CSV table of C-alpha atoms in Angstrom, one decimal:
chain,number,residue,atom,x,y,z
A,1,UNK,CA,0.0,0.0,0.0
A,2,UNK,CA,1.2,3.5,-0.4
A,3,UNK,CA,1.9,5.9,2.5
A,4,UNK,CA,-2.0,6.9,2.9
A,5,UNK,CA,-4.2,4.1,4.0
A,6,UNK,CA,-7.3,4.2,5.1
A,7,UNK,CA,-7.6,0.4,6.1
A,8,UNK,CA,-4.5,-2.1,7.7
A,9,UNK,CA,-4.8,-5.6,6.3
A,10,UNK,CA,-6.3,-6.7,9.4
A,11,UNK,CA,-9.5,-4.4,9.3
A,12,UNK,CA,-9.8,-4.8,5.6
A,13,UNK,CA,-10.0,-8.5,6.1
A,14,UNK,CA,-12.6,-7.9,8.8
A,15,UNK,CA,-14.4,-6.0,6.5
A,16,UNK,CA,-14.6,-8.1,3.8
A,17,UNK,CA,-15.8,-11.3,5.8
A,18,UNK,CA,-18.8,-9.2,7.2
A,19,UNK,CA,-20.3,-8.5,3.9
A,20,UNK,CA,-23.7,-10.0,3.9
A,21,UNK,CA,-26.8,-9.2,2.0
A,22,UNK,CA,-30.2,-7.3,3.8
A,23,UNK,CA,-33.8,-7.0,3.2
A,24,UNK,CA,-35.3,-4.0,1.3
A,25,UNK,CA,-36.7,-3.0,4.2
A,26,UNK,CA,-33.7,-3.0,6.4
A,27,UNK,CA,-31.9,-0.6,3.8
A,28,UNK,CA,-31.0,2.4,5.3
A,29,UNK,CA,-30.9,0.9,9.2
A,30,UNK,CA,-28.2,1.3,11.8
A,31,UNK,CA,-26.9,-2.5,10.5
A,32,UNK,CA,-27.0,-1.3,6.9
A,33,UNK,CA,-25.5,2.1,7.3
A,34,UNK,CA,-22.4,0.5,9.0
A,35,UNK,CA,-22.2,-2.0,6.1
A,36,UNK,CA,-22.5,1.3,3.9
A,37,UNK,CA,-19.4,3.0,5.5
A,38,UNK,CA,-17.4,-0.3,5.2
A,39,UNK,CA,-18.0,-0.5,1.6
A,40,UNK,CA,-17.0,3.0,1.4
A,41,UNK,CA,-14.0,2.5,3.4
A,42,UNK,CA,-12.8,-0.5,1.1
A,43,UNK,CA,-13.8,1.2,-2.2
A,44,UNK,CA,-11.7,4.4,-1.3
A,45,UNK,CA,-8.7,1.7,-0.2
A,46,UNK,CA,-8.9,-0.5,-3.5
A,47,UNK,CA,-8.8,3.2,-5.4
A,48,UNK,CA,-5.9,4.4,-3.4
A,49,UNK,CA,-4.2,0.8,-3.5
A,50,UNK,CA,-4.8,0.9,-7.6
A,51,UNK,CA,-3.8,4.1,-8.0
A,52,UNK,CA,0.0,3.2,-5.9
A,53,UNK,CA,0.0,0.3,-8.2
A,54,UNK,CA,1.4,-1.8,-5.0
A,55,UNK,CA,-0.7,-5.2,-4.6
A,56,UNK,CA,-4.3,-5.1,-4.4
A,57,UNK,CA,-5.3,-5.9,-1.3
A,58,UNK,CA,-9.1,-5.7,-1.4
A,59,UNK,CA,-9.7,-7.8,-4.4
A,60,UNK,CA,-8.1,-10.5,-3.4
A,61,UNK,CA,-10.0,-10.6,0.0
A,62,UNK,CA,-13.3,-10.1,-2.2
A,63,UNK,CA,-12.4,-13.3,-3.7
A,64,UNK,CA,-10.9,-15.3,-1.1
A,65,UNK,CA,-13.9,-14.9,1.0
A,66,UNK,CA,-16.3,-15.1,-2.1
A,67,UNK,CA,-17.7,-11.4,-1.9
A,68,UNK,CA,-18.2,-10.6,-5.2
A,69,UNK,CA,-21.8,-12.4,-5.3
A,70,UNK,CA,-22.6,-10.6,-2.3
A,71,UNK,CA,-22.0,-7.0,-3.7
A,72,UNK,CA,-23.5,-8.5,-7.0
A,73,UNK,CA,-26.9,-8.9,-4.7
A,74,UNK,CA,-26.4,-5.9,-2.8
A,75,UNK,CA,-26.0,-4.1,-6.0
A,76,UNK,CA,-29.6,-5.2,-7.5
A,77,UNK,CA,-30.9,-4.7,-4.2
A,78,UNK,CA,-30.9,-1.5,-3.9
A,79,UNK,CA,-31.2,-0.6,-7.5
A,80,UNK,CA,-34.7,-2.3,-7.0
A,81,UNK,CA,-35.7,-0.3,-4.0
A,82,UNK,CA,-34.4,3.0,-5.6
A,83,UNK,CA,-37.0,2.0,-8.5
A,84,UNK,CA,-39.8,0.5,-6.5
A,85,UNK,CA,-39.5,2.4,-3.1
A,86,UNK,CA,-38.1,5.9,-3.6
A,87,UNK,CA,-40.6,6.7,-5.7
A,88,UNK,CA,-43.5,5.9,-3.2
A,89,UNK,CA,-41.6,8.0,-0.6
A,90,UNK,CA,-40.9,10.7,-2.8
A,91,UNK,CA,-44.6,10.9,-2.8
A,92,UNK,CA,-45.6,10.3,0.9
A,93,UNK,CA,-47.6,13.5,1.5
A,94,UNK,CA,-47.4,13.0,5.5
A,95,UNK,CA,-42.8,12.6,4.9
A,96,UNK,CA,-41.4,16.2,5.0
A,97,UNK,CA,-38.0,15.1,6.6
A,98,UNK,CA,-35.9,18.0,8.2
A,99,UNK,CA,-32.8,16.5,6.6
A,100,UNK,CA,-32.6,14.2,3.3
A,101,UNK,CA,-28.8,13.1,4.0
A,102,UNK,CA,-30.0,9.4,5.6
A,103,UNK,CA,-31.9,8.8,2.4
A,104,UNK,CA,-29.3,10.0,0.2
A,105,UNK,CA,-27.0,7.2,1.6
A,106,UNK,CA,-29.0,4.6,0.5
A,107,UNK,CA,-29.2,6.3,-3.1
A,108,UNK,CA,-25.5,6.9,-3.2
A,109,UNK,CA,-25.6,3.4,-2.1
A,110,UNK,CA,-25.9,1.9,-6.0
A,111,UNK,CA,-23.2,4.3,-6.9
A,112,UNK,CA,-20.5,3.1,-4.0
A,113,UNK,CA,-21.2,-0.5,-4.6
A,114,UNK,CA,-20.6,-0.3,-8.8
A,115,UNK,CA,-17.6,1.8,-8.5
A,116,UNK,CA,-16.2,-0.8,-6.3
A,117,UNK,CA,-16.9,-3.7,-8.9
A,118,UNK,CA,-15.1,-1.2,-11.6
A,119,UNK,CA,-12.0,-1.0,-9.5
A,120,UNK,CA,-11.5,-4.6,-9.0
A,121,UNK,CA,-13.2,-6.3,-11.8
A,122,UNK,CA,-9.7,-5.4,-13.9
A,123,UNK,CA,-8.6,-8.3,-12.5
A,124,UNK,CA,-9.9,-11.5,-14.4
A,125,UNK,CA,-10.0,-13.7,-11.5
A,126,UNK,CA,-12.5,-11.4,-9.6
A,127,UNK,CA,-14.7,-11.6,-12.5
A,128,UNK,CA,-14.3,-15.7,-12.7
A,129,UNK,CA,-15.4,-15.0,-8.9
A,130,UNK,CA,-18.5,-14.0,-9.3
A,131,UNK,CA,-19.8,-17.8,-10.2
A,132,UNK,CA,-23.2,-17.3,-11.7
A,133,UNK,CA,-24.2,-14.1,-10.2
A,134,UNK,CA,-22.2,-13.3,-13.4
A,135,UNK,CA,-25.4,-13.3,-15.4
A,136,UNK,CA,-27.2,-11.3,-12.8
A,137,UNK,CA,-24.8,-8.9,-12.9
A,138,UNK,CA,-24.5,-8.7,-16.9
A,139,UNK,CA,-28.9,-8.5,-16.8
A,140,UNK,CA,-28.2,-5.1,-14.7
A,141,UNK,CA,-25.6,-4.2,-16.9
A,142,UNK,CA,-28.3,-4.5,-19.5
A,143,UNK,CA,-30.6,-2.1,-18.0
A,144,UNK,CA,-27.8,0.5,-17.3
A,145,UNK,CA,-26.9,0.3,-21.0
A,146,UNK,CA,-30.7,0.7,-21.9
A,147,UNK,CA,-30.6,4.1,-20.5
A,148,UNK,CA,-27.7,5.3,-21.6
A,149,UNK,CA,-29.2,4.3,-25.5
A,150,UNK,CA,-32.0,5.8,-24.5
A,151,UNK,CA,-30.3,9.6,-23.4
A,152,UNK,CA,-27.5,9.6,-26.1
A,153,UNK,CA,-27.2,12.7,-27.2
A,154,UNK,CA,-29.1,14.5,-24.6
A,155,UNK,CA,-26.6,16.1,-23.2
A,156,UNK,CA,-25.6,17.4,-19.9
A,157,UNK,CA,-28.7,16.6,-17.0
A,158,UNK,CA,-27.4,19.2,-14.8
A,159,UNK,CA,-28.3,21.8,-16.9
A,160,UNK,CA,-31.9,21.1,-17.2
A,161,UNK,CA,-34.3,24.0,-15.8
A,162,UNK,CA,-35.4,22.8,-12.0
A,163,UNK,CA,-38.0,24.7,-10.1
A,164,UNK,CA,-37.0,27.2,-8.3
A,165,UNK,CA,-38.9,26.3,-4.8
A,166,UNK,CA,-38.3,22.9,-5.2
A,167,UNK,CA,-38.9,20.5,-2.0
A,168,UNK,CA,-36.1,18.8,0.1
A,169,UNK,CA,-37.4,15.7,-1.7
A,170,UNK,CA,-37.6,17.1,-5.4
A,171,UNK,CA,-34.1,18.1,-5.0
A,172,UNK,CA,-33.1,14.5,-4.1
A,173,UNK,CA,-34.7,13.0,-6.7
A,174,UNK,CA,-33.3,15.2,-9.3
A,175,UNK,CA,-29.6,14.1,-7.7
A,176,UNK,CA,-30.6,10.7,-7.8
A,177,UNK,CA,-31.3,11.2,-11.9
A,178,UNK,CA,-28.1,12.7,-12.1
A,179,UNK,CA,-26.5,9.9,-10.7
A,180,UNK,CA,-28.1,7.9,-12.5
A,181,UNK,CA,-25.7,8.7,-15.7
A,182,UNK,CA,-22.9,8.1,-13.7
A,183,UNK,CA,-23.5,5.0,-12.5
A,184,UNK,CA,-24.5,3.6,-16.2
A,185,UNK,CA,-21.6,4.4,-17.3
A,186,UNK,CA,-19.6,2.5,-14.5
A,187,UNK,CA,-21.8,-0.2,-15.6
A,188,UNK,CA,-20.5,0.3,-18.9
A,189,UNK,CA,-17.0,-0.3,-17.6
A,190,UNK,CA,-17.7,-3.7,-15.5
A,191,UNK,CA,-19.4,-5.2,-18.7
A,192,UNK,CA,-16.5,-4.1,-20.7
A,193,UNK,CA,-14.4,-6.1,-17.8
A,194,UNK,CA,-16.6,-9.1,-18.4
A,195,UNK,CA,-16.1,-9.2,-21.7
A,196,UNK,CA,-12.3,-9.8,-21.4
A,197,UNK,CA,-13.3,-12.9,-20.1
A,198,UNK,CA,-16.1,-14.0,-22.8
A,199,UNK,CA,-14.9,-17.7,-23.5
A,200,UNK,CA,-15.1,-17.9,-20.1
A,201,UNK,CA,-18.7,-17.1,-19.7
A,202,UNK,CA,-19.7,-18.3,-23.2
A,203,UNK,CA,-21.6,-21.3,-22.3
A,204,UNK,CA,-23.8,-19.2,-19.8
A,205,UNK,CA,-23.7,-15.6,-21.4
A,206,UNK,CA,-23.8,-16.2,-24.9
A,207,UNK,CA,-27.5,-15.2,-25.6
A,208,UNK,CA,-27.7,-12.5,-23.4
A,209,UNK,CA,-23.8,-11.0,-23.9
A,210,UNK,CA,-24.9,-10.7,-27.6
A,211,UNK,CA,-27.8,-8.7,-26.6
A,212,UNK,CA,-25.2,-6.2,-25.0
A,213,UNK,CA,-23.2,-6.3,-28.4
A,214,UNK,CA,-26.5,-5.0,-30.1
A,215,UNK,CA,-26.7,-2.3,-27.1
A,216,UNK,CA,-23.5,-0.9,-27.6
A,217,UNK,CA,-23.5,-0.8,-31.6
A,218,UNK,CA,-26.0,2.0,-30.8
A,219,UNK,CA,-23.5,3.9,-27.9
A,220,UNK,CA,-22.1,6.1,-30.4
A,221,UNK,CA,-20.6,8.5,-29.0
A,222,UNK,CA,-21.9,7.3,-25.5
A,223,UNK,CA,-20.0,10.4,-23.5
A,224,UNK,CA,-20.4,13.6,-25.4
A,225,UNK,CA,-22.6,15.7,-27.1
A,226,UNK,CA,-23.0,18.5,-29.6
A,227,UNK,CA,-24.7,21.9,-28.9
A,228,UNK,CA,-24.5,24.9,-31.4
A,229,UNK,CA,-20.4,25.7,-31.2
A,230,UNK,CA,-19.2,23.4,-28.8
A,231,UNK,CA,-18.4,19.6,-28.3
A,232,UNK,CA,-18.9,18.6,-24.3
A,233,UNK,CA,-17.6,15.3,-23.4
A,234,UNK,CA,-18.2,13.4,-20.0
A,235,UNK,CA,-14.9,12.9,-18.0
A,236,UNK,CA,-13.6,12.6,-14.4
A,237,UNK,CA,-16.9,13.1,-13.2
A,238,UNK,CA,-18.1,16.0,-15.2
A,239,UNK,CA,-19.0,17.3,-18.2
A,240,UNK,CA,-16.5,19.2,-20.1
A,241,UNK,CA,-15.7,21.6,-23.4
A,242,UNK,CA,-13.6,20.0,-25.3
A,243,UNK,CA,-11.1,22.2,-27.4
A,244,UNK,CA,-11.0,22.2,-31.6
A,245,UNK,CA,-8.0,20.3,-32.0
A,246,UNK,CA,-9.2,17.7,-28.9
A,247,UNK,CA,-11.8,16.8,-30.7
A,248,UNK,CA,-11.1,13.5,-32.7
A,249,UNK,CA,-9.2,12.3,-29.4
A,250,UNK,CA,-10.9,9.0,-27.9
A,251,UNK,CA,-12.2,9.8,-24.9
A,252,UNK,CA,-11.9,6.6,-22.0
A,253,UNK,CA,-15.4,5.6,-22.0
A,254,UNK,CA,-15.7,5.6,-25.3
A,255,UNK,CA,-12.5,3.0,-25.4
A,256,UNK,CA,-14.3,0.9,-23.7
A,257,UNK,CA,-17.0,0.7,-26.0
A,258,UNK,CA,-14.7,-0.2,-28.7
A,259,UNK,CA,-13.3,-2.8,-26.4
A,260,UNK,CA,-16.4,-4.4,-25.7
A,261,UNK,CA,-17.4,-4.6,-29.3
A,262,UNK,CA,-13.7,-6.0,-30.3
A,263,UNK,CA,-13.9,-9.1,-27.6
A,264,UNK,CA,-17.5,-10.0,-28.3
A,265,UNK,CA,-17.1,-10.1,-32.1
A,266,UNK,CA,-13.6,-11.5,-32.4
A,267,UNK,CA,-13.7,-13.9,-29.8
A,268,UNK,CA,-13.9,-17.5,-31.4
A,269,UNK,CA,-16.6,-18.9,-28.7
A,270,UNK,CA,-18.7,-16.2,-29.1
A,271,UNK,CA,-18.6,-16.5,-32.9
A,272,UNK,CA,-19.7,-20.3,-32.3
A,273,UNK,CA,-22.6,-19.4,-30.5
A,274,UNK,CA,-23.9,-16.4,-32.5
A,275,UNK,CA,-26.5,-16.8,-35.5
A,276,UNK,CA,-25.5,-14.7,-38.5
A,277,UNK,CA,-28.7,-13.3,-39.9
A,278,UNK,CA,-29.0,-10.7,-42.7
A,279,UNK,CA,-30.3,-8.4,-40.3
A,280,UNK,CA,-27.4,-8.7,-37.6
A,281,UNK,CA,-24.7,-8.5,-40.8
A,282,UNK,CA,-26.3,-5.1,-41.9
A,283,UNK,CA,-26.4,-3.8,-38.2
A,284,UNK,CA,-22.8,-4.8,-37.7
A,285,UNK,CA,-21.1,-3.4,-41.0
A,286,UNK,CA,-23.0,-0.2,-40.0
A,287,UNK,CA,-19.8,-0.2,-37.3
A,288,UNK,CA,-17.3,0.1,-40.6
A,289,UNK,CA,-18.1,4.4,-41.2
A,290,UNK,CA,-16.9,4.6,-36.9
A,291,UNK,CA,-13.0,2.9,-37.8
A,292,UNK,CA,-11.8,5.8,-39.1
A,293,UNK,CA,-7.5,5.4,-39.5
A,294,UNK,CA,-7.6,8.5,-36.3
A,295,UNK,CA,-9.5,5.9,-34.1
A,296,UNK,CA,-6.8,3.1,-35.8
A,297,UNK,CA,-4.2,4.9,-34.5
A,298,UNK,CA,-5.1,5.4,-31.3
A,299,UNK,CA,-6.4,1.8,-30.6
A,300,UNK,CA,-4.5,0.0,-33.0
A,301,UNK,CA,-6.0,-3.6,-32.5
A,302,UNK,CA,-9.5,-2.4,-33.9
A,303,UNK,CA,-7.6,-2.9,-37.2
A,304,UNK,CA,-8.5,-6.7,-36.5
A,305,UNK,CA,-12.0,-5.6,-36.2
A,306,UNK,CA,-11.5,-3.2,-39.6
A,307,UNK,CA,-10.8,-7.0,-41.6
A,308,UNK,CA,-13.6,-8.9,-39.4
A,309,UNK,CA,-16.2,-6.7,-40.8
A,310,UNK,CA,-14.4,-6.3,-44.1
A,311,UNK,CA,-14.7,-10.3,-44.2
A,312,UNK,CA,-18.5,-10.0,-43.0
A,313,UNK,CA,-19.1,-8.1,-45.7
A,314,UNK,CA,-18.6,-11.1,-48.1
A,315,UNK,CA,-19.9,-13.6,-45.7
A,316,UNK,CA,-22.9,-15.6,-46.9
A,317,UNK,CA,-25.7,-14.8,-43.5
A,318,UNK,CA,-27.6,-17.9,-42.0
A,319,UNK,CA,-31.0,-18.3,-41.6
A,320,UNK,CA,-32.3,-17.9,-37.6
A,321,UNK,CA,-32.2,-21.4,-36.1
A,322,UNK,CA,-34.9,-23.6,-34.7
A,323,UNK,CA,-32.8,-25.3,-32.4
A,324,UNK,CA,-33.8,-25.9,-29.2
A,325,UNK,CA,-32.2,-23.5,-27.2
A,326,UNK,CA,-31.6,-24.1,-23.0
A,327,UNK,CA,-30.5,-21.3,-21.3
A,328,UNK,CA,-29.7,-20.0,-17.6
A,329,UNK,CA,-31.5,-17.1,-17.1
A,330,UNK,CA,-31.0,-14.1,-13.9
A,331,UNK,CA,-32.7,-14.9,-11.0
A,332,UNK,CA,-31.8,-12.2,-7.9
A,333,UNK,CA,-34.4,-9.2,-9.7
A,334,UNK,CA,-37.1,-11.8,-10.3
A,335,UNK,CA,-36.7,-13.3,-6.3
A,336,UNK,CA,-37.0,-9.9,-5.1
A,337,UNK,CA,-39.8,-8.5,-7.0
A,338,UNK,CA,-41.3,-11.8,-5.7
A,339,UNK,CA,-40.4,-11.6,-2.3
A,340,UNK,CA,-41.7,-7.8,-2.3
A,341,UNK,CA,-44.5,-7.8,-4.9
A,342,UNK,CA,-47.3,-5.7,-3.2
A,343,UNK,CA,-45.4,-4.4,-0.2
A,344,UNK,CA,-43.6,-1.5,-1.4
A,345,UNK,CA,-46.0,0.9,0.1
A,346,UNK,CA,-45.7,-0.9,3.2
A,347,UNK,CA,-41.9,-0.9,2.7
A,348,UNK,CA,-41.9,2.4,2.7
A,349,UNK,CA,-44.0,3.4,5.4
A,350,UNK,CA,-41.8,1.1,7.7
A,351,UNK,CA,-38.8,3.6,6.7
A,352,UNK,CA,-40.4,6.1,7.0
A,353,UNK,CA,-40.9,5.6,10.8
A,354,UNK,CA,-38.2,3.7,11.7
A,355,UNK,CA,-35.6,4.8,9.4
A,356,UNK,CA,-35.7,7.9,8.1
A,357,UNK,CA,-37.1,10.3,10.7
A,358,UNK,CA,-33.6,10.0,13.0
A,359,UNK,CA,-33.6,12.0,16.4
A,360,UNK,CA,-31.1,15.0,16.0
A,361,UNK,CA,-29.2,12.9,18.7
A,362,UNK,CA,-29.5,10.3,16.0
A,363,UNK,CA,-28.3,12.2,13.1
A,364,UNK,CA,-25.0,13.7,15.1
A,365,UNK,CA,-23.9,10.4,16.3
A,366,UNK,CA,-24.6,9.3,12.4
A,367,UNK,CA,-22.3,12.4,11.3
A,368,UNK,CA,-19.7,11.7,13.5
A,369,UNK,CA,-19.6,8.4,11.6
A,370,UNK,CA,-19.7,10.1,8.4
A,371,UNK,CA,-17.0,12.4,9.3
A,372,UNK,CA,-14.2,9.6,10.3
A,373,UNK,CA,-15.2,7.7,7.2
A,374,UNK,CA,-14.9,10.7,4.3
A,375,UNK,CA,-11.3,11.3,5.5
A,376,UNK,CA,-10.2,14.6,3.7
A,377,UNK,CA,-6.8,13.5,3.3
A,378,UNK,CA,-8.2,10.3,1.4
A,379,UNK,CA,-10.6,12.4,-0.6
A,380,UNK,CA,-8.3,14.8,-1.8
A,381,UNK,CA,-6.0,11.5,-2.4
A,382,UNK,CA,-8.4,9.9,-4.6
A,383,UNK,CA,-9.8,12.6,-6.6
A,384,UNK,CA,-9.3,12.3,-10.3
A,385,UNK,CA,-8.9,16.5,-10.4
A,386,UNK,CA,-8.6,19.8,-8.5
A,387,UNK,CA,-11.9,20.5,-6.3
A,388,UNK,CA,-15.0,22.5,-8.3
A,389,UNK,CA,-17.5,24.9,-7.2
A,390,UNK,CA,-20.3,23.4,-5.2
A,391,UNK,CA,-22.5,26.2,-7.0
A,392,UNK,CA,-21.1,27.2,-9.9
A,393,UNK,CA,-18.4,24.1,-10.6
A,394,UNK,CA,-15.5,26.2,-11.7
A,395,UNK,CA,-12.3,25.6,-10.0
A,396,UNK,CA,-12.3,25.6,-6.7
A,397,UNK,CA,-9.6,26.9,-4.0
A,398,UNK,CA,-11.5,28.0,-1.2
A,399,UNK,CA,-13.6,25.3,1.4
A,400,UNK,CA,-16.3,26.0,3.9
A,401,UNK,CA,-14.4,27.0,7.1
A,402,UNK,CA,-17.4,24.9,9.4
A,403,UNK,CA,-17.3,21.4,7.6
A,404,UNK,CA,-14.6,21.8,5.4
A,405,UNK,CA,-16.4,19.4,3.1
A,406,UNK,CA,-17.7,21.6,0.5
A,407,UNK,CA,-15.4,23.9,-2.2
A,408,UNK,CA,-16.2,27.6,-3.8
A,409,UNK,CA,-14.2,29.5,-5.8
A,410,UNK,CA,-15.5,33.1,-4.4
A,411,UNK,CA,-16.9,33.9,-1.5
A,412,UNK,CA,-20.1,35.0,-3.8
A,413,UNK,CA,-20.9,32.0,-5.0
A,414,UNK,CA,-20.7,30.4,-0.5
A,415,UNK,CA,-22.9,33.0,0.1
A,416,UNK,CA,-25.6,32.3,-2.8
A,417,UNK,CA,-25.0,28.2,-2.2
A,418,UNK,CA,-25.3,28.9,1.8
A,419,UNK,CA,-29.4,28.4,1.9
A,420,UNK,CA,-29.0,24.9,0.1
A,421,UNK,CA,-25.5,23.7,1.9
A,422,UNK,CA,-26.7,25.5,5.4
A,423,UNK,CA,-28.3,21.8,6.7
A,424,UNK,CA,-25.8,19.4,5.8
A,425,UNK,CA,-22.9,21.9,7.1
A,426,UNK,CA,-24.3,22.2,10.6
A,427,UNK,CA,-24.3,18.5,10.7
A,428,UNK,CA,-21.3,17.9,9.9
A,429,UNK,CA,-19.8,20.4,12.1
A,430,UNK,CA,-21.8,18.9,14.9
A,431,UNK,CA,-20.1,15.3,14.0
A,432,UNK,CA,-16.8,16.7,14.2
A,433,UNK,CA,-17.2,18.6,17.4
A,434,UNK,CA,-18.9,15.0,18.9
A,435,UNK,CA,-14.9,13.6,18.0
């Protein structure tokens, strides 16, 4: 490990062992809040231990103690309840919480957990790990990819018009979209991850991997849009101008589009397994007017993929078979919309009471947690770039002198973000002076 860590071996090994999945109606409790911080504790250690380049610590706990299909559940989990739940709270006319921060963990929750899989699944043997929670985990990555085919182009969320008396509620709901995007995205990169190991999975994934293929022939460009003058591209985080002469440079998500699309039509099982109609050939050779000789040069094996398609172009296509087909199929969303079917109202009511309505003594001894586990030092560590503007996201080099949690560049834009940040700051102040 470097000289910042977050996590000796010993507690990360604790860590790790305790993983376990919960109920939907158990997320945001004190046992699933603790479990929350852990995971945030080993995601920022497997970033900072990645980013030294000195062992990797965390991932090979996750797979000694057979994790990853934990995280792969935990992951759906609360994917299903931000889908099935948060909406009924969001419209709970008797829920006016004082502070939104306790729901916003279990939102964030999805976020921590898929960041956490992109770090380590880089590592082959993590994803030969996950067993057949594979397939589950593809299935979500299915759904995050249907959303981003679905906003291509749309450009940058943040800058849609919100109201301008919006409710505590309606502004966490509008975070959570934003999110959203971020979190496909990481999807993105775990699928790309999975297909590295395609002959691996063939036998299980091959109907269902191919159905990603036909996703991502569509994600072009999947991270950046045009408005009148400008090209914005999606990186570290944020959206971003990119300069004239910037322009044809291939941006890192969009690599790993190209990637994807490289293993699953070059890989010899795959081929096997994959029906050649007249249809797919005409969607695929569509991918010929993308392999331009500026993306050749700057991923040079694509020029592999160049002569595939050139050779699909001659290829005689195949009828669609009538074989009998037996596949495995996801189980985890289907077991919990069972399990749950018809009780997210009551789901929700139960949190509502017992969850998130927290005594202010509560909520301090919860910041106080929050405050040793977003270490400064670590976040600063870990950041991909200098610190933006909570309110107007330009650099930042200023930080609130309370919590010092939040970054202006002016003292103008504190004072006009103070209203909105005034909550969360006090509360965090109180957590540091309860250390």
């Amino acid at each position: 490990m470097g000289d910042l860590e977050l996590l000796l071996p010993g507690e990360a090994d604790v860590l790790v062992r305790g993983l376990h999945s919960f109920q939907l109606r158990e997320m945001g409790s004190e046992g699933w809040n603790k479990q929350h911080e852990n995971l945030e504790k080993l995601n920022m250690q497997a970033i900072l231990d990645a980013t030294v380049s000195q062992g990797e610590p965390i991932q090979e706990l996750l797979v000694t103690h057979g994790k990853i299909p934990t995280l792969v559940e935990e992951l759906i989990a609360v994917e299903m309840w931000k889908q099935k739940v948060f909406p009924v709270l969001c419209k709970l006319e008797d829920f006016k919480p004082q502070n939104t921060f306790p729901i916003y963990m279990v939102v964030h929750h999805e976020a921590s957990i898929i960041n956490l899989l992109e770090t380590v699944f880089f590592h082959k043997e993590v994803c030969e790990s996950a067993d057949d929670k594979v397939l589950d985990l593809v299935d979500y990555c299915h759904r995050k990819l249907i959303l981003l085919v679905a906003r291509n182009g749309c450009g940058d969320p943040s800058e849609e018009e919100r109201p301008q008396d919006s409710t505590p509620m309606q502004e966490l709901q509008k975070q959570a979209e934003m999110m959203e995007f971020e979190i496909s995205l990481k999807a993105l990169s775990v699928l790309r991850y999975i297909t590295d190991c395609v002959d691996r999975w063939a036998v299980v994934l091959s109907p269902p991997i191919h159905t990603q293929r036909e996703c991502m022939q569509r994600l072009h460009p999947v991270s950046c849009f045009s408005s009148p003058g400008k090209l914005q591209q999606f990186e570290n985080g944020r959206w971003q101008t990119v300069a004239p002469s910037e322009q044809q440079r291939l941006n890192k998500l969009d690599g790993q589009v190209w990637i994807s699309l490289y293993n699953l039509l070059l890989s010899p099982e795959a081929q096997a397994r994959y029906c050649l109609t007249s249809f797919v050939k005409g969607q695929l050779l569509k991918l010929q007017a993308y392999l331009t000789d500026t993306l050749l040069d700057q991923l040079p094996n694509l020029a592999d993929l160049k002569g595939f398609l050139a050779h699909l172009a001659l290829a005689e296509t195949q009828p669609p078979k009538k074989d009998l087909v037996l596949e495995q199929i996801p189980e985890i969303w289907d077991r919990l919309e069972r399990e749950n079917k018809g009780k997210w109202q009551a789901i929700a009511k139960h949190q509502l009471q017992h969850v998130f309505n927290p005594s202010d003594q509560d909520l301090r001894r919860q910041a106080q947690r929050w405050a040793e586990t977003y270490r400064l030092d670590v976040l600063e560590a870990i950041a991909p770039e200098r610190p933006r503007c909570a309110y107007c996201n330009a650099e930042a080099s200023k930080r609130c002198s309370r919590c010092q949690s939040v970054w202006y560049c002016c003292r103008e834009c504190q004072v006009k973000h103070w209203e909105k940040h005034a909550k969360t700051c006090v509360l965090a102040a109180q957590g540091d002076r309860a250390k």
